PDB file of C-alpha atoms and ligand atoms in Angstrom:
ATOM      1  CA  MET A  12     -14.786  12.711  -7.255  1.00  0.00           C
ATOM      2  CA  ALA A  13     -11.319  15.040  -7.137  1.00  0.00           C
ATOM      3  CA  HIS A  14      -7.968  12.707  -7.892  1.00  0.00           C
ATOM      4  CA  CYS A  15      -6.943  12.630  -4.418  1.00  0.00           C
ATOM      5  CA  VAL A  16      -3.319  12.061  -3.130  1.00  0.00           C
ATOM      6  CA  THR A  17      -1.911  12.018   0.210  1.00  0.00           C
ATOM      7  CA  VAL A  18       2.090  12.297   0.997  1.00  0.00           C
ATOM      8  CA  VAL A  19       2.806  11.523   4.770  1.00  0.00           C
ATOM      9  CA  ASP A  20       5.512  13.631   5.541  1.00  0.00           C
ATOM     10  CA  HIS A  21       5.702  12.691   8.738  1.00  0.00           C
ATOM     11  CA  PRO A  22       9.541  13.208  10.455  1.00  0.00           C
ATOM     12  CA  LEU A  23       9.573   8.954  11.967  1.00  0.00           C
ATOM     13  CA  LEU A  24       8.246   8.139   8.646  1.00  0.00           C
ATOM     14  CA  GLN A  25      10.461  10.287   6.563  1.00  0.00           C
ATOM     15  CA  HIS A  26      13.378   9.348   8.575  1.00  0.00           C
ATOM     16  CA  LYS A  27      12.897   6.070   8.017  1.00  0.00           C
ATOM     17  CA  LEU A  28      12.616   5.764   4.301  1.00  0.00           C
ATOM     18  CA  THR A  29      16.008   8.375   3.951  1.00  0.00           C
ATOM     19  CA  MET A  30      17.587   5.186   5.528  1.00  0.00           C
ATOM     20  CA  ALA A  31      15.529   2.807   3.636  1.00  0.00           C
ATOM     21  CA  ARG A  32      16.940   4.715   0.410  1.00  0.00           C
ATOM     22  CA  ASP A  33      20.565   4.064   1.414  1.00  0.00           C
ATOM     23  CA  ALA A  34      21.660   1.415  -0.533  1.00  0.00           C
ATOM     24  CA  ALA A  35      24.213   0.252   2.082  1.00  0.00           C
ATOM     25  CA  THR A  36      20.915  -0.817   4.274  1.00  0.00           C
ATOM     26  CA  THR A  37      21.216  -4.687   4.930  1.00  0.00           C
ATOM     27  CA  THR A  38      18.427  -6.808   3.576  1.00  0.00           C
ATOM     28  CA  ASP A  39      16.885  -7.532   7.562  1.00  0.00           C
ATOM     29  CA  ASN A  40      16.969  -3.376   8.483  1.00  0.00           C
ATOM     30  CA  PHE A  41      15.736  -3.035   4.987  1.00  0.00           C
ATOM     31  CA  ARG A  42      12.683  -5.355   5.538  1.00  0.00           C
ATOM     32  CA  ARG A  43      12.252  -3.706   9.292  1.00  0.00           C
ATOM     33  CA  LEU A  44      11.837  -0.734   8.002  1.00  0.00           C
ATOM     34  CA  VAL A  45       9.569  -1.659   5.078  1.00  0.00           C
ATOM     35  CA  ARG A  46       7.220  -2.971   7.306  1.00  0.00           C
ATOM     36  CA  GLU A  47       7.329   0.334  10.249  1.00  0.00           C
ATOM     37  CA  ILE A  48       7.134   2.532   7.208  1.00  0.00           C
ATOM     38  CA  ALA A  49       4.382  -0.019   5.884  1.00  0.00           C
ATOM     39  CA  SER A  50       2.130   0.631   9.959  1.00  0.00           C
ATOM     40  CA  MET A  51       2.739   4.357   9.636  1.00  0.00           C
ATOM     41  CA  LEU A  52       1.608   4.703   5.898  1.00  0.00           C
ATOM     42  CA  ALA A  53      -2.186   2.188   7.528  1.00  0.00           C
ATOM     43  CA  TYR A  54      -2.164   4.714  10.170  1.00  0.00           C
ATOM     44  CA  GLU A  55      -3.113   7.549   7.470  1.00  0.00           C
ATOM     45  CA  VAL A  56      -4.773   5.768   5.162  1.00  0.00           C
ATOM     46  CA  THR A  57      -7.126   4.668   7.808  1.00  0.00           C
ATOM     47  CA  ARG A  58      -7.607   8.647   9.285  1.00  0.00           C
ATOM     48  CA  ASP A  59     -11.036   8.585   7.800  1.00  0.00           C
ATOM     49  CA  LEU A  60     -12.734   5.403   8.446  1.00  0.00           C
ATOM     50  CA  PRO A  61     -15.904   6.170   9.742  1.00  0.00           C
ATOM     51  CA  THR A  62     -17.146   5.778  13.599  1.00  0.00           C
ATOM     52  CA  GLU A  63     -19.655   4.632  15.990  1.00  0.00           C
ATOM     53  CA  LYS A  64     -19.920   5.276  19.528  1.00  0.00           C
ATOM     54  CA  ILE A  65     -20.630   2.793  22.363  1.00  0.00           C
ATOM     55  CA  ARG A  66     -21.501   2.608  25.809  1.00  0.00           C
ATOM     56  CA  VAL A  67     -18.696   1.411  27.721  1.00  0.00           C
ATOM     57  CA  THR A  68     -18.228   1.225  31.409  1.00  0.00           C
ATOM     58  CA  THR A  69     -14.746   2.201  32.531  1.00  0.00           C
ATOM     59  CA  PRO A  70     -13.811   1.245  36.222  1.00  0.00           C
ATOM     60  CA  VAL A  71     -14.703   4.603  36.989  1.00  0.00           C
ATOM     61  CA  ALA A  72     -17.833   5.753  34.603  1.00  0.00           C
ATOM     62  CA  GLU A  73     -19.987   4.767  32.350  1.00  0.00           C
ATOM     63  CA  CYS A  74     -19.730   6.851  28.624  1.00  0.00           C
ATOM     64  CA  GLU A  75     -19.935   6.892  25.397  1.00  0.00           C
ATOM     65  CA  ALA A  76     -16.601   5.894  22.991  1.00  0.00           C
ATOM     66  CA  PRO A  77     -15.964   5.911  19.586  1.00  0.00           C
ATOM     67  CA  VAL A  78     -14.983   2.589  17.557  1.00  0.00           C
ATOM     68  CA  ILE A  79     -14.806   1.875  14.280  1.00  0.00           C
ATOM     69  CA  SER A  80     -17.935   1.375  11.844  1.00  0.00           C
ATOM     70  CA  GLY A  81     -18.970   0.817   8.554  1.00  0.00           C
ATOM     71  CA  LYS A  82     -17.177  -1.734   5.455  1.00  0.00           C
ATOM     72  CA  LYS A  83     -14.275  -3.564   7.053  1.00  0.00           C
ATOM     73  CA  LEU A  84     -10.879  -4.027   5.795  1.00  0.00           C
ATOM     74  CA  CYS A  85      -8.859  -6.615   3.337  1.00  0.00           C
ATOM     75  CA  LEU A  86      -5.639  -5.511   2.342  1.00  0.00           C
ATOM     76  CA  VAL A  87      -5.094  -6.637  -1.411  1.00  0.00           C
ATOM     77  CA  SER A  88      -0.745  -7.209  -1.840  1.00  0.00           C
ATOM     78  CA  ILE A  89       0.522  -6.980  -5.285  1.00  0.00           C
ATOM     79  CA  LEU A  90       2.846  -9.443  -5.302  1.00  0.00           C
ATOM     80  CA  ARG A  91       5.808  -9.357  -4.475  1.00  0.00           C
ATOM     81  CA  ALA A  92       7.092  -6.832  -3.044  1.00  0.00           C
ATOM     82  CA  GLY A  93       3.695  -5.744  -1.842  1.00  0.00           C
ATOM     83  CA  ASN A  94       4.039  -8.205   0.931  1.00  0.00           C
ATOM     84  CA  GLY A  95       6.515  -6.652   2.738  1.00  0.00           C
ATOM     85  CA  MET A  96       4.186  -3.946   3.569  1.00  0.00           C
ATOM     86  CA  LEU A  97       1.835  -6.311   4.636  1.00  0.00           C
ATOM     87  CA  ASP A  98       2.492  -7.568   8.464  1.00  0.00           C
ATOM     88  CA  GLY A  99       3.367  -3.831   9.523  1.00  0.00           C
ATOM     89  CA  MET A 100       0.082  -3.227   8.126  1.00  0.00           C
ATOM     90  CA  ILE A 101      -1.636  -5.721  10.078  1.00  0.00           C
ATOM     91  CA  ASP A 102       0.028  -4.750  13.168  1.00  0.00           C
ATOM     92  CA  LEU A 103      -2.345  -1.662  12.938  1.00  0.00           C
ATOM     93  CA  LEU A 104      -5.315  -3.502  11.480  1.00  0.00           C
ATOM     94  CA  PRO A 105      -5.599  -7.230  12.905  1.00  0.00           C
ATOM     95  CA  GLY A 106      -9.019  -7.929  11.444  1.00  0.00           C
ATOM     96  CA  ALA A 107      -8.029  -7.252   8.022  1.00  0.00           C
ATOM     97  CA  ARG A 108      -8.513  -9.801   5.022  1.00  0.00           C
ATOM     98  CA  VAL A 109      -5.820 -10.231   2.604  1.00  0.00           C
ATOM     99  CA  GLY A 110      -5.693 -10.665  -0.953  1.00  0.00           C
ATOM    100  CA  HIS A 111      -2.943 -11.654  -3.469  1.00  0.00           C
ATOM    101  CA  ILE A 112      -2.773 -10.225  -7.327  1.00  0.00           C
ATOM    102  CA  GLY A 113       0.080 -11.668  -9.245  1.00  0.00           C
ATOM    103  CA  LEU A 114       1.557  -9.751 -11.539  1.00  0.00           C
ATOM    104  CA  TYR A 115       4.472  -8.900 -12.899  1.00  0.00           C
ATOM    105  CA  ARG A 116       6.506  -6.407 -15.631  1.00  0.00           C
ATOM    106  CA  ASP A 117       7.396  -7.646 -18.671  1.00  0.00           C
ATOM    107  CA  PRO A 118      10.708  -6.207 -19.721  1.00  0.00           C
ATOM    108  CA  GLU A 119       9.927  -4.510 -22.852  1.00  0.00           C
ATOM    109  CA  SER A 120       7.144  -3.280 -23.030  1.00  0.00           C
ATOM    110  CA  LEU A 121       7.011  -2.770 -18.436  1.00  0.00           C
ATOM    111  CA  GLU A 122       2.992  -3.502 -18.850  1.00  0.00           C
ATOM    112  CA  ALA A 123       1.604  -5.589 -15.888  1.00  0.00           C
ATOM    113  CA  VAL A 124       0.931  -9.503 -16.600  1.00  0.00           C
ATOM    114  CA  GLU A 125      -1.291 -11.326 -14.569  1.00  0.00           C
ATOM    115  CA  TYR A 126      -0.328 -15.007 -12.823  1.00  0.00           C
ATOM    116  CA  TYR A 127      -2.645 -14.769  -9.606  1.00  0.00           C
ATOM    117  CA  PHE A 128      -5.466 -13.655  -8.132  1.00  0.00           C
ATOM    118  CA  LYS A 129      -7.279 -14.220  -4.719  1.00  0.00           C
ATOM    119  CA  LEU A 130      -9.405 -12.560  -2.810  1.00  0.00           C
ATOM    120  CA  PRO A 131     -11.860 -13.220   0.291  1.00  0.00           C
ATOM    121  CA  ASP A 132     -15.301 -14.046  -0.646  1.00  0.00           C
ATOM    122  CA  ASP A 133     -16.639 -11.115   0.073  1.00  0.00           C
ATOM    123  CA  VAL A 134     -14.523  -8.995  -0.804  1.00  0.00           C
ATOM    124  CA  GLU A 135     -16.963  -6.104  -2.749  1.00  0.00           C
ATOM    125  CA  ASP A 136     -18.793  -5.880   0.806  1.00  0.00           C
ATOM    126  CA  ARG A 137     -14.740  -4.506   2.074  1.00  0.00           C
ATOM    127  CA  LEU A 138     -12.681  -1.637   1.693  1.00  0.00           C
ATOM    128  CA  VAL A 139     -10.186  -2.950  -0.359  1.00  0.00           C
ATOM    129  CA  ILE A 140      -6.514  -1.647   0.757  1.00  0.00           C
ATOM    130  CA  VAL A 141      -4.473  -2.155  -1.935  1.00  0.00           C
ATOM    131  CA  VAL A 142      -0.137  -2.290  -1.389  1.00  0.00           C
ATOM    132  CA  ASP A 143       2.710  -1.869  -3.693  1.00  0.00           C
ATOM    133  CA  PRO A 144       5.709  -0.102  -2.247  1.00  0.00           C
ATOM    134  CA  MET A 145       6.675   1.330  -5.732  1.00  0.00           C
ATOM    135  CA  LEU A 146       4.315   3.358  -7.666  1.00  0.00           C
ATOM    136  CA  ALA A 147       6.080   3.402 -11.106  1.00  0.00           C
ATOM    137  CA  THR A 148       4.543   3.496 -14.051  1.00  0.00           C
ATOM    138  CA  GLY A 149       1.306   3.192 -12.323  1.00  0.00           C
ATOM    139  CA  ASN A 150       0.745  -0.350 -14.924  1.00  0.00           C
ATOM    140  CA  SER A 151       0.469  -2.938 -12.181  1.00  0.00           C
ATOM    141  CA  ALA A 152      -1.273  -0.479 -10.364  1.00  0.00           C
ATOM    142  CA  SER A 153      -4.123   0.184 -12.500  1.00  0.00           C
ATOM    143  CA  ALA A 154      -4.606  -3.598 -14.220  1.00  0.00           C
ATOM    144  CA  ALA A 155      -4.641  -4.412 -10.271  1.00  0.00           C
ATOM    145  CA  LEU A 156      -7.703  -2.395  -9.459  1.00  0.00           C
ATOM    146  CA  SER A 157      -9.160  -2.797 -12.688  1.00  0.00           C
ATOM    147  CA  ARG A 158      -9.719  -6.697 -11.942  1.00  0.00           C
ATOM    148  CA  LEU A 159     -10.493  -5.397  -8.327  1.00  0.00           C
ATOM    149  CA  LYS A 160     -13.466  -3.030  -9.386  1.00  0.00           C
ATOM    150  CA  GLU A 161     -14.175  -6.139 -12.460  1.00  0.00           C
ATOM    151  CA  ALA A 162     -14.905  -8.921  -8.803  1.00  0.00           C
ATOM    152  CA  GLY A 163     -17.090  -6.215  -7.321  1.00  0.00           C
ATOM    153  CA  VAL A 164     -14.954  -4.136  -5.158  1.00  0.00           C
ATOM    154  CA  SER A 165     -16.307  -0.540  -5.022  1.00  0.00           C
ATOM    155  CA  SER A 166     -14.419   0.885  -2.151  1.00  0.00           C
ATOM    156  CA  LEU A 167     -10.405   0.627  -2.531  1.00  0.00           C
ATOM    157  CA  LYS A 168      -7.255   2.976  -1.949  1.00  0.00           C
ATOM    158  CA  PHE A 169      -3.992   2.863  -3.266  1.00  0.00           C
ATOM    159  CA  VAL A 170      -1.411   2.577  -0.440  1.00  0.00           C
ATOM    160  CA  CYS A 171       2.883   2.771  -1.928  1.00  0.00           C
ATOM    161  CA  LEU A 172       6.273   4.040  -0.524  1.00  0.00           C
ATOM    162  CA  LEU A 173       7.176   5.794  -3.607  1.00  0.00           C
ATOM    163  CA  ALA A 174       5.324   7.118  -6.244  1.00  0.00           C
ATOM    164  CA  ALA A 175       6.767   8.638  -9.444  1.00  0.00           C
ATOM    165  CA  PRO A 176       5.142  11.559 -11.159  1.00  0.00           C
ATOM    166  CA  GLU A 177       4.583   9.284 -13.829  1.00  0.00           C
ATOM    167  CA  GLY A 178       2.968   6.709 -11.934  1.00  0.00           C
ATOM    168  CA  LEU A 179       0.821   9.107 -10.050  1.00  0.00           C
ATOM    169  CA  ALA A 180      -1.060  10.784 -13.426  1.00  0.00           C
ATOM    170  CA  ALA A 181      -1.222   7.151 -14.671  1.00  0.00           C
ATOM    171  CA  LEU A 182      -3.046   6.103 -11.915  1.00  0.00           C
ATOM    172  CA  GLY A 183      -4.703   9.386 -11.723  1.00  0.00           C
ATOM    173  CA  ALA A 184      -5.809   9.045 -15.237  1.00  0.00           C
ATOM    174  CA  ALA A 185      -7.401   4.900 -14.581  1.00  0.00           C
ATOM    175  CA  HIS A 186      -9.059   5.288 -11.275  1.00  0.00           C
ATOM    176  CA  PRO A 187      -9.534   8.553 -10.327  1.00  0.00           C
ATOM    177  CA  ASP A 188     -12.078   7.867  -7.506  1.00  0.00           C
ATOM    178  CA  VAL A 189      -8.945   5.679  -6.116  1.00  0.00           C
ATOM    179  CA  PRO A 190      -6.990   7.686  -3.454  1.00  0.00           C
ATOM    180  CA  ILE A 191      -3.247   7.241  -2.835  1.00  0.00           C
ATOM    181  CA  THR A 192      -0.947   7.581  -0.096  1.00  0.00           C
ATOM    182  CA  THR A 193       2.505   7.782  -0.312  1.00  0.00           C
ATOM    183  CA  ALA A 194       5.530   8.693   1.852  1.00  0.00           C
ATOM    184  CA  ALA A 195       6.776  10.393  -0.934  1.00  0.00           C
ATOM    185  CA  VAL A 196       6.608  11.544  -4.537  1.00  0.00           C
ATOM    186  CA  ASP A 197      10.039  11.281  -6.031  1.00  0.00           C
ATOM    187  CA  ASP A 198      11.397  12.841  -9.195  1.00  0.00           C
ATOM    188  CA  HIS A 199      11.091  10.920 -12.501  1.00  0.00           C
ATOM    189  CA  LEU A 200      11.203   6.963 -14.256  1.00  0.00           C
ATOM    190  CA  ASN A 201      14.352   6.342 -15.791  1.00  0.00           C
ATOM    191  CA  ASP A 202      14.205   4.360 -18.937  1.00  0.00           C
ATOM    192  CA  HIS A 203      14.442   1.280 -16.682  1.00  0.00           C
ATOM    193  CA  GLY A 204      11.218   2.010 -15.101  1.00  0.00           C
ATOM    194  CA  TYR A 205      12.972   2.738 -12.255  1.00  0.00           C
ATOM    195  CA  ILE A 206      11.622   5.461  -9.562  1.00  0.00           C
ATOM    196  CA  VAL A 207      15.018   8.548  -9.753  1.00  0.00           C
ATOM    197  CA  PRO A 208      16.385   8.720  -7.104  1.00  0.00           C
ATOM    198  CA  GLY A 209      14.364   5.435  -5.903  1.00  0.00           C
ATOM    199  CA  LEU A 210      15.526   3.330  -3.363  1.00  0.00           C
ATOM    200  CA  GLY A 211      15.857   0.739  -6.170  1.00  0.00           C
ATOM    201  CA  ASP A 212      14.712  -2.567  -6.733  1.00  0.00           C
ATOM    202  CA  ALA A 213      11.539  -3.800  -3.758  1.00  0.00           C
ATOM    203  CA  GLY A 214      11.153  -7.394  -4.308  1.00  0.00           C
ATOM    204  CA  ASP A 215      14.656  -7.566  -4.592  1.00  0.00           C
ATOM    205  CA  ARG A 216      16.310  -5.650  -1.311  1.00  0.00           C
ATOM    206  CA  ILE A 217      12.551  -7.038   1.195  1.00  0.00           C
ATOM    207  CA  PHE A 218      13.322 -10.528  -0.279  1.00  0.00           C
ATOM    208  CA  GLY A 219      17.078 -10.103  -0.503  1.00  0.00           C
ATOM    209  CA  THR A 220      17.161 -12.000  -3.984  1.00  0.00           C
ATOM    210  CA  LYS A 221      20.080  -9.660  -5.258  1.00  0.00           C
TER     211      LYS A 221
HETATM  212  N1  LIG B 323       9.797  -1.304  -9.203  1.00  0.00           N
HETATM  213  C1  LIG B 323      10.931  -1.385  -8.118  1.00  0.00           C
HETATM  214  O1  LIG B 323      10.866  -2.252  -6.887  1.00  0.00           O
HETATM  215  N2  LIG B 323      11.678  -0.138  -7.962  1.00  0.00           N
HETATM  216  C2  LIG B 323      11.026   0.752  -8.486  1.00  0.00           C
HETATM  217  O2  LIG B 323      12.091   2.115  -9.331  1.00  0.00           O
HETATM  218  C3  LIG B 323      10.591   0.468 -10.124  1.00  0.00           C
HETATM  219  C4  LIG B 323       9.107  -0.617  -9.846  1.00  0.00           C
END
């Protein structure tokens, strides 16, 4: 499958993303913005879910109307910043199961090191949507997708707030079968692995740890 990247350019979402980028935005507003943007990304990433018609009786008449069919969903958060996107996505996808993958970036090598892995038992039967706000080097995302494939998952999507061109290229090369949905593609990564202009450390800004 060709590598597929969707940039969601809806004005509401772009406005909220700009507010989130602002270094003066407080922790509570940043958290709320990430949650709201995540809802909008959930709306877009589920745009191609299959539907089937069922019969429904309205107060006026009986008709055929669509409901979602196909695989059930599982959201997988890459800890810890991915958790900031979960509630906004669950608002829209209340029946989704949730898994967590703990990966930290080795500060020297910027490689992903796994410390936590917990998924629903039937994850291999589900469409898995992996969430992490920042696609920077792509190392964490790539490691998470590889672990999910090892666990038997065959239907995967990746959703982030911001992507660096370097991360898109790395993830596309390692996992060309996994479509990526993002709110923006920024300019580049700096020497510390931060996205420029980006929004800083998403985890610290969501949880107020700095
Ligand atoms: N992770 C972040 O939180 N921010 C970046 O800019 C890059 C990785």
